[in-house]
Amino acid sequence: MTSKQEFVEKLRNSSLRPTKQRINICEVLFNRDKTFHFTINDLFNLIKDKTGEKVSLATVYNTVHAFHKKGYLKEIPINSNQTYFDTNVTDHHHFFDVKEEKLIDLKNEDVGPIEIQKSIPGKKIKSVEVLVKLED
Amino acid sequence: MTSKQEFVEKLRNSSLRPTKQRINICEVLFNRDKTFHFTINDLFNLIKDKTGEKVSLATVYNTVHAFHKKGYLKEIPINSNQTYFDTNVTDHHHFFDVKEEKLIDLKNEDVGPIEIQKSIPGKKIKSVEVLVKLED
DNA sequence: TTCCTTGTTTATAATTATTCTAAAGAAGAT
DNA sequence: ATCTTCTTTAGAATAATTATAAACAAGGAA
Ligand SMILES: [Mn+2]
Ligand SMILES: [Mn+2]
Ligand SMILES: [Zn+2]
Ligand SMILES: [Zn+2]
């Protein structure tokens, strides 16, 4: 449970002004027990539901991208009509339940170490992500 | 090098009528040495260039999805504004060069076996794909 | 062949996620 | 209080994809 004041400080420390909208978004995103996988639209609706205050869709986009750029959100590579984000920014992998369109965290130890044996001259590895698709 | 007649047979065997458009698309997609990673737009332009004949964008979409459904093309999970497809439908993984926006095949042996230690009741694993993002 | 049915192509419109624009508002500094 | 810079917002623009429906082509039967 992070207090409103803590969000204000974290935003300031990231040179993001602590606006009412951003604080509401923080509460929805980060005041929860488990990691949260969401689309912009999910988040847009949850803000209204959980805080009672409406934030414009444009602001949700702006804020999510600001947080993403600061490293507070991770984008999950999936083929979907919508982009998925994740509050768990540590290195980890995912199940994707194709029918339910839902992501489930896979811990690194659920997958085991992955050693990439090939390299491309002039390029270095930025991330290694495993996506496990699930069906019934 | 697959002949036009072979494409005709393969299409018929898949209960897809061998139209001029589909045969042209087959030539562009499957008459090549290496595996081919592409977007619909890439393919649309290549058809004009390589066959001299124009195929409507709608038909490119229709055909790619038909081939995808039949298992002749694979969709690659990536976050991009466009969907990427792959003529290599075997189980394999990818590098994604973020700057160049290009995919590079990773053989299974370049990655090593991946054993998923977690399971979800009622669901089974459909695919396991690794995406390795590259930066400079 | 000719006729008929069904599948396919196509131009075009519709849809939809995302980004852009520009004006109004809020935050922080002086 | 004033000024500057950042942020929010409604609405427009963009762009990938999908839907529509009419023209067309393939294949089978007669
Ligand atoms: Mn996750
Ligand atoms: Mn490939
Ligand atoms: Zn982002
Ligand atoms: Zn498809």
CSV table of C-alpha atoms (C1' of nucleotides) and ligand atoms in Angstrom, one decimal:
chain,number,residue,atom,x,y,z
A,1,MET,CA,0.0,0.0,0.0
A,2,THR,CA,1.7,3.2,-1.2
A,3,SER,CA,0.3,6.5,0.1
A,4,LYS,CA,-0.7,9.3,-2.2
A,5,GLN,CA,2.3,11.3,-0.8
A,6,GLU,CA,4.7,8.6,-1.8
A,7,PHE,CA,3.4,8.7,-5.4
A,8,VAL,CA,3.8,12.4,-5.4
A,9,GLU,CA,7.5,12.1,-4.4
A,10,LYS,CA,8.1,9.3,-6.9
A,11,LEU,CA,6.6,11.4,-9.6
A,12,ARG,CA,8.7,14.4,-8.7
A,13,ASN,CA,11.8,12.4,-8.5
A,14,SER,CA,11.1,11.3,-12.0
A,15,SER,CA,10.6,14.9,-13.2
A,16,LEU,CA,7.0,14.2,-13.8
A,17,ARG,CA,4.6,16.7,-12.2
A,18,PRO,CA,2.3,15.0,-9.7
A,19,THR,CA,-1.0,15.8,-11.2
A,20,LYS,CA,-4.3,14.5,-9.9
A,21,GLN,CA,-4.6,12.4,-13.0
A,22,ARG,CA,-1.2,10.8,-12.6
A,23,ILE,CA,-1.8,10.1,-9.0
A,24,ASN,CA,-5.0,8.4,-9.7
A,25,ILE,CA,-3.4,6.3,-12.4
A,26,CYS,CA,-0.6,5.4,-10.0
A,27,GLU,CA,-3.1,4.2,-7.4
A,28,VAL,CA,-4.8,2.0,-10.0
A,29,LEU,CA,-1.6,0.6,-11.4
A,30,PHE,CA,0.6,0.2,-8.4
A,31,ASN,CA,-1.6,-0.2,-5.3
A,32,ARG,CA,-2.2,-3.8,-5.7
A,33,ASP,CA,-0.8,-7.1,-4.5
A,34,LYS,CA,-0.1,-8.9,-7.7
A,35,THR,CA,1.4,-7.8,-10.9
A,36,PHE,CA,-1.0,-6.2,-13.3
A,37,HIS,CA,-1.3,-6.9,-17.0
A,38,PHE,CA,-3.5,-4.4,-18.9
A,39,THR,CA,-4.4,-2.6,-22.0
A,40,ILE,CA,-4.9,1.1,-22.2
A,41,ASN,CA,-8.6,0.5,-22.4
A,42,ASP,CA,-8.6,-1.7,-19.4
A,43,LEU,CA,-6.9,1.0,-17.5
A,44,PHE,CA,-9.1,3.7,-18.8
A,45,ASN,CA,-12.2,1.9,-17.5
A,46,LEU,CA,-10.6,1.0,-14.2
A,47,ILE,CA,-9.7,4.5,-13.3
A,48,LYS,CA,-13.3,5.6,-13.5
A,49,ASP,CA,-14.4,2.5,-11.5
A,50,LYS,CA,-11.8,2.7,-8.8
A,51,THR,CA,-11.2,6.4,-8.2
A,52,GLY,CA,-14.6,7.8,-9.3
A,53,GLU,CA,-12.7,10.4,-11.3
A,54,LYS,CA,-12.6,10.4,-15.1
A,55,VAL,CA,-9.3,10.9,-16.9
A,56,SER,CA,-9.2,11.5,-20.6
A,57,LEU,CA,-8.2,8.7,-22.8
A,58,ALA,CA,-5.4,10.9,-24.2
A,59,THR,CA,-4.0,11.3,-20.7
A,60,VAL,CA,-4.1,7.6,-20.1
A,61,TYR,CA,-2.0,7.1,-23.3
A,62,ASN,CA,0.3,10.0,-22.4
A,63,THR,CA,0.9,8.7,-18.8
A,64,VAL,CA,1.3,5.1,-19.7
A,65,HIS,CA,4.0,6.1,-22.3
A,66,ALA,CA,5.6,8.4,-19.8
A,67,PHE,CA,5.8,5.6,-17.2
A,68,HIS,CA,7.0,3.2,-19.8
A,69,LYS,CA,9.8,5.5,-20.8
A,70,LYS,CA,10.8,5.9,-17.2
A,71,GLY,CA,10.9,2.1,-16.8
A,72,TYR,CA,7.9,1.8,-14.5
A,73,LEU,CA,5.9,-0.2,-17.0
A,74,LYS,CA,6.9,-2.9,-19.5
A,75,GLU,CA,5.4,-3.6,-22.8
A,76,ILE,CA,4.6,-7.2,-23.6
A,77,PRO,CA,5.2,-8.5,-27.1
A,78,ILE,CA,2.1,-10.2,-28.2
A,79,ASN,CA,0.0,-10.2,-31.3
A,80,SER,CA,-3.2,-8.6,-30.4
A,81,ASN,CA,-5.2,-5.6,-31.6
A,82,GLN,CA,-4.3,-3.8,-28.4
A,83,THR,CA,-0.9,-3.3,-26.7
A,84,TYR,CA,-0.4,-5.0,-23.4
A,85,PHE,CA,1.5,-3.5,-20.5
A,86,ASP,CA,2.8,-5.0,-17.3
A,87,THR,CA,3.5,-3.4,-13.9
A,88,ASN,CA,6.1,-6.1,-13.3
A,89,VAL,CA,9.2,-4.6,-14.9
A,90,THR,CA,11.6,-7.4,-13.8
A,91,ASP,CA,12.8,-9.9,-16.4
A,92,HIS,CA,10.2,-12.5,-16.6
A,93,HIS,CA,8.1,-14.4,-19.1
A,94,HIS,CA,4.4,-15.1,-19.9
A,95,PHE,CA,1.7,-17.5,-20.6
A,96,PHE,CA,-0.9,-16.1,-22.9
A,97,ASP,CA,-4.3,-17.7,-22.7
A,98,VAL,CA,-5.4,-17.2,-26.3
A,99,LYS,CA,-9.1,-17.8,-25.6
A,100,GLU,CA,-9.4,-15.6,-22.6
A,101,GLU,CA,-6.9,-13.1,-23.9
A,102,LYS,CA,-5.1,-13.0,-20.6
A,103,LEU,CA,-1.5,-12.9,-19.6
A,104,ILE,CA,-0.1,-14.9,-16.7
A,105,ASP,CA,3.4,-14.4,-15.2
A,106,LEU,CA,6.0,-17.0,-15.5
A,107,LYS,CA,8.9,-16.6,-13.1
A,108,ASN,CA,12.4,-17.0,-14.5
A,109,GLU,CA,12.8,-20.2,-12.6
A,110,ASP,CA,9.6,-21.6,-14.2
A,111,VAL,CA,11.4,-21.4,-17.5
A,112,GLY,CA,15.0,-21.9,-16.6
A,113,PRO,CA,18.1,-20.1,-17.9
A,114,ILE,CA,18.1,-19.3,-21.6
A,115,GLU,CA,21.5,-19.0,-23.2
A,116,ILE,CA,21.5,-17.5,-26.7
A,117,GLN,CA,24.2,-19.2,-28.7
A,118,LYS,CA,24.1,-16.9,-31.7
A,119,SER,CA,25.2,-13.3,-31.9
A,120,ILE,CA,24.8,-10.6,-34.5
A,121,PRO,CA,27.9,-8.4,-35.1
A,122,GLY,CA,27.4,-4.9,-33.9
A,123,LYS,CA,24.3,-5.7,-31.9
A,124,LYS,CA,23.8,-6.6,-28.3
A,125,ILE,CA,20.9,-8.3,-26.6
A,126,LYS,CA,18.5,-6.0,-24.9
A,127,SER,CA,15.9,-8.5,-23.7
A,128,VAL,CA,15.0,-12.2,-23.9
A,129,GLU,CA,11.3,-13.0,-23.5
A,130,VAL,CA,9.4,-16.2,-23.7
A,131,LEU,CA,5.8,-16.3,-24.7
A,132,VAL,CA,4.0,-19.5,-24.0
A,133,LYS,CA,0.6,-19.7,-25.7
A,134,LEU,CA,-2.1,-21.7,-24.0
A,135,GLU,CA,-5.1,-23.5,-25.5
A,136,ASP,CA,-7.8,-25.6,-24.0
B,1,MET,CA,12.2,-23.7,-57.0
B,2,THR,CA,8.6,-24.7,-57.0
B,3,SER,CA,6.8,-24.7,-60.4
B,4,LYS,CA,3.6,-22.9,-61.0
B,5,GLN,CA,1.9,-26.3,-61.5
B,6,GLU,CA,3.0,-27.4,-58.1
B,7,PHE,CA,1.5,-24.4,-56.4
B,8,VAL,CA,-1.7,-25.1,-58.3
B,9,GLU,CA,-1.8,-28.6,-56.8
B,10,LYS,CA,-0.9,-27.5,-53.4
B,11,LEU,CA,-3.7,-24.9,-53.4
B,12,ARG,CA,-6.2,-27.5,-54.7
B,13,ASN,CA,-5.1,-30.0,-52.0
B,14,SER,CA,-5.8,-27.3,-49.5
B,15,SER,CA,-9.3,-26.6,-51.0
B,16,LEU,CA,-8.1,-23.2,-52.1
B,17,ARG,CA,-8.9,-22.4,-55.7
B,18,PRO,CA,-5.7,-21.7,-57.6
B,19,THR,CA,-6.3,-18.2,-58.8
B,20,LYS,CA,-3.8,-16.1,-60.6
B,21,GLN,CA,-3.5,-13.9,-57.6
B,22,ARG,CA,-2.8,-16.7,-55.2
B,23,ILE,CA,-0.2,-18.3,-57.5
B,24,ASN,CA,1.6,-15.0,-57.7
B,25,ILE,CA,1.6,-14.7,-54.0
B,26,CYS,CA,2.9,-18.2,-53.6
B,27,GLU,CA,5.8,-17.4,-56.0
B,28,VAL,CA,6.7,-14.4,-53.9
B,29,LEU,CA,6.4,-16.1,-50.6
B,30,PHE,CA,7.7,-19.6,-51.2
B,31,ASN,CA,10.1,-19.4,-54.2
B,32,ARG,CA,13.0,-18.4,-52.2
B,33,ASP,CA,16.1,-19.9,-50.5
B,34,LYS,CA,15.8,-18.5,-47.1
B,35,THR,CA,12.9,-18.1,-44.7
B,36,PHE,CA,11.0,-14.9,-45.3
B,37,HIS,CA,9.7,-12.5,-42.6
B,38,PHE,CA,7.3,-9.9,-43.9
B,39,THR,CA,4.4,-7.6,-43.2
B,40,ILE,CA,1.3,-7.4,-45.4
B,41,ASN,CA,2.6,-4.2,-46.8
B,42,ASP,CA,6.0,-5.7,-47.6
B,43,LEU,CA,4.3,-8.4,-49.5
B,44,PHE,CA,1.9,-6.1,-51.3
B,45,ASN,CA,4.8,-4.2,-52.7
B,46,LEU,CA,6.9,-7.2,-53.6
B,47,ILE,CA,4.1,-8.7,-55.6
B,48,LYS,CA,4.0,-5.8,-57.9
B,49,ASP,CA,7.8,-5.7,-58.2
B,50,LYS,CA,8.4,-9.4,-58.7
B,51,THR,CA,5.5,-10.5,-60.8
B,52,GLY,CA,4.6,-7.3,-62.6
B,53,GLU,CA,0.9,-7.9,-61.7
B,54,LYS,CA,-1.0,-6.0,-59.2
B,55,VAL,CA,-3.0,-7.8,-56.5
B,56,SER,CA,-5.5,-5.8,-54.4
B,57,LEU,CA,-4.6,-5.1,-50.8
B,58,ALA,CA,-7.7,-6.9,-49.7
B,59,THR,CA,-6.7,-10.0,-51.5
B,60,VAL,CA,-3.3,-9.9,-49.9
B,61,TYR,CA,-4.9,-9.8,-46.5
B,62,ASN,CA,-7.4,-12.5,-47.5
B,63,THR,CA,-4.7,-14.8,-48.8
B,64,VAL,CA,-2.2,-14.3,-46.0
B,65,HIS,CA,-5.0,-15.2,-43.6
B,66,ALA,CA,-6.0,-18.2,-45.6
B,67,PHE,CA,-2.5,-19.4,-45.7
B,68,HIS,CA,-2.0,-18.7,-42.0
B,69,LYS,CA,-5.2,-20.7,-41.2
B,70,LYS,CA,-3.9,-23.6,-43.3
B,71,GLY,CA,-0.6,-23.5,-41.4
B,72,TYR,CA,1.6,-22.3,-44.3
B,73,LEU,CA,2.4,-19.1,-42.5
B,74,LYS,CA,3.2,-18.3,-39.0
B,75,GLU,CA,2.4,-15.1,-37.1
B,76,ILE,CA,5.2,-13.7,-35.0
B,77,PRO,CA,4.4,-12.1,-31.7
B,78,ILE,CA,6.0,-8.7,-31.6
B,79,ASN,CA,4.9,-5.2,-30.7
B,80,SER,CA,4.8,-3.3,-33.8
B,81,ASN,CA,2.2,-1.3,-35.7
B,82,GLN,CA,2.2,-4.0,-38.3
B,83,THR,CA,1.8,-7.7,-38.0
B,84,TYR,CA,4.7,-9.9,-39.0
B,85,PHE,CA,4.5,-13.2,-40.7
B,86,ASP,CA,7.0,-15.9,-41.4
B,87,THR,CA,7.2,-18.5,-44.1
B,88,ASN,CA,9.1,-20.7,-41.7
B,89,VAL,CA,6.3,-22.5,-39.8
B,90,THR,CA,8.6,-24.9,-37.8
B,91,ASP,CA,9.1,-24.2,-34.1
B,92,HIS,CA,11.8,-21.6,-33.9
B,93,HIS,CA,12.7,-18.3,-32.3
B,94,HIS,CA,13.7,-14.8,-33.3
B,95,PHE,CA,16.0,-11.9,-32.9
B,96,PHE,CA,14.2,-8.6,-33.4
B,97,ASP,CA,16.4,-5.8,-34.4
B,98,VAL,CA,14.5,-2.9,-32.9
B,99,LYS,CA,16.2,-0.2,-34.9
B,100,GLU,CA,16.0,-1.9,-38.3
B,101,GLU,CA,12.7,-3.4,-37.4
B,102,LYS,CA,13.9,-6.7,-38.8
B,103,LEU,CA,13.5,-10.3,-37.7
B,104,ILE,CA,16.2,-12.9,-37.8
B,105,ASP,CA,15.7,-16.6,-37.3
B,106,LEU,CA,17.1,-18.3,-34.3
B,107,LYS,CA,17.3,-22.1,-34.6
B,108,ASN,CA,16.1,-24.2,-31.7
B,109,GLU,CA,19.7,-25.2,-31.0
B,110,ASP,CA,20.8,-21.5,-30.7
B,111,VAL,CA,18.4,-21.2,-27.8
B,112,GLY,CA,18.5,-24.7,-26.2
B,113,PRO,CA,15.6,-26.6,-24.8
B,114,ILE,CA,13.0,-24.8,-22.8
B,115,GLU,CA,11.2,-26.7,-20.1
B,116,ILE,CA,8.2,-24.9,-18.7
B,117,GLN,CA,7.9,-25.9,-15.1
B,118,LYS,CA,4.5,-24.3,-14.4
B,119,SER,CA,1.2,-25.5,-15.7
B,120,ILE,CA,-2.3,-24.1,-15.7
B,121,PRO,CA,-5.1,-26.5,-14.9
B,122,GLY,CA,-7.3,-27.2,-17.9
B,123,LYS,CA,-4.9,-25.6,-20.4
B,124,LYS,CA,-2.2,-27.0,-22.5
B,125,ILE,CA,0.8,-25.5,-24.2
B,126,LYS,CA,0.3,-24.6,-27.8
B,127,SER,CA,3.6,-22.9,-28.5
B,128,VAL,CA,6.7,-21.7,-26.8
B,129,GLU,CA,8.4,-18.8,-28.5
B,130,VAL,CA,11.5,-16.7,-27.6
B,131,LEU,CA,11.9,-13.2,-28.7
B,132,VAL,CA,15.3,-11.7,-28.3
B,133,LYS,CA,15.4,-7.9,-28.8
B,134,LEU,CA,18.6,-6.5,-30.2
B,135,GLU,CA,20.0,-3.0,-29.8
B,136,ASP,CA,23.2,-1.3,-31.1
C,1,DT,C1',-19.7,-26.4,-74.5
C,2,DT,C1',-23.3,-24.2,-71.4
C,3,DC,C1',-25.3,-23.6,-67.1
C,4,DC,C1',-25.0,-23.3,-62.3
C,5,DT,C1',-23.1,-23.0,-57.8
C,6,DT,C1',-19.8,-21.6,-54.9
C,7,DG,C1',-15.5,-19.3,-54.0
C,8,DT,C1',-12.6,-15.2,-55.0
C,9,DT,C1',-11.3,-10.6,-56.1
C,10,DT,C1',-11.8,-5.9,-55.8
C,11,DA,C1',-12.9,-1.0,-54.8
C,12,DT,C1',-14.5,1.2,-51.2
C,13,DA,C1',-16.4,2.1,-46.8
C,14,DA,C1',-16.2,1.1,-41.9
C,15,DT,C1',-13.8,0.1,-37.8
C,16,DT,C1',-10.5,0.8,-34.3
C,17,DA,C1',-6.2,1.6,-31.8
C,18,DT,C1',-3.2,5.0,-31.5
C,19,DT,C1',-1.1,9.6,-32.2
C,20,DC,C1',-1.4,14.5,-33.2
C,21,DT,C1',-3.0,19.3,-32.4
C,22,DA,C1',-3.8,23.3,-30.2
C,23,DA,C1',-6.1,25.6,-26.7
C,24,DA,C1',-7.1,25.8,-21.7
C,25,DG,C1',-5.5,24.7,-17.3
C,26,DA,C1',-2.3,23.5,-13.4
C,27,DA,C1',2.4,23.3,-11.3
C,28,DG,C1',6.6,25.2,-9.9
C,29,DA,C1',9.8,28.8,-9.8
C,30,DT,C1',10.9,33.7,-9.1
D,1,DA,C1',1.3,37.7,-8.3
D,2,DT,C1',3.6,36.7,-12.5
D,3,DC,C1',5.8,33.9,-15.7
D,4,DT,C1',7.3,29.8,-17.8
D,5,DT,C1',6.9,25.2,-18.7
D,6,DC,C1',4.4,21.1,-18.4
D,7,DT,C1',0.0,18.7,-18.6
D,8,DT,C1',-4.7,17.7,-19.8
D,9,DT,C1',-8.3,17.5,-22.9
D,10,DA,C1',-11.6,17.2,-26.8
D,11,DG,C1',-11.5,16.4,-31.1
D,12,DA,C1',-9.2,15.6,-35.5
D,13,DA,C1',-6.0,12.8,-38.0
D,14,DT,C1',-3.6,8.6,-39.1
D,15,DA,C1',-3.0,4.0,-40.3
D,16,DA,C1',-3.7,-1.0,-40.0
D,17,DT,C1',-7.1,-4.1,-40.5
D,18,DT,C1',-11.8,-5.9,-41.5
D,19,DA,C1',-16.3,-5.7,-43.6
D,20,DT,C1',-19.4,-5.1,-47.6
D,21,DA,C1',-21.3,-6.2,-51.7
D,22,DA,C1',-21.0,-6.3,-56.6
D,23,DA,C1',-18.3,-8.2,-60.5
D,24,DC,C1',-15.7,-12.1,-61.7
D,25,DA,C1',-13.6,-16.8,-62.2
D,26,DA,C1',-13.2,-21.8,-61.1
D,27,DG,C1',-15.1,-26.3,-61.1
D,28,DG,C1',-18.7,-29.5,-61.6
D,29,DA,C1',-22.8,-31.3,-63.9
D,30,DA,C1',-25.6,-31.8,-67.7
E,1,MN,MN,4.1,-10.0,-16.4
E,2,MN,MN,11.4,-17.0,-38.5
E,3,ZN,ZN,5.4,3.0,-24.7
E,4,ZN,ZN,-3.9,-14.7,-39.6
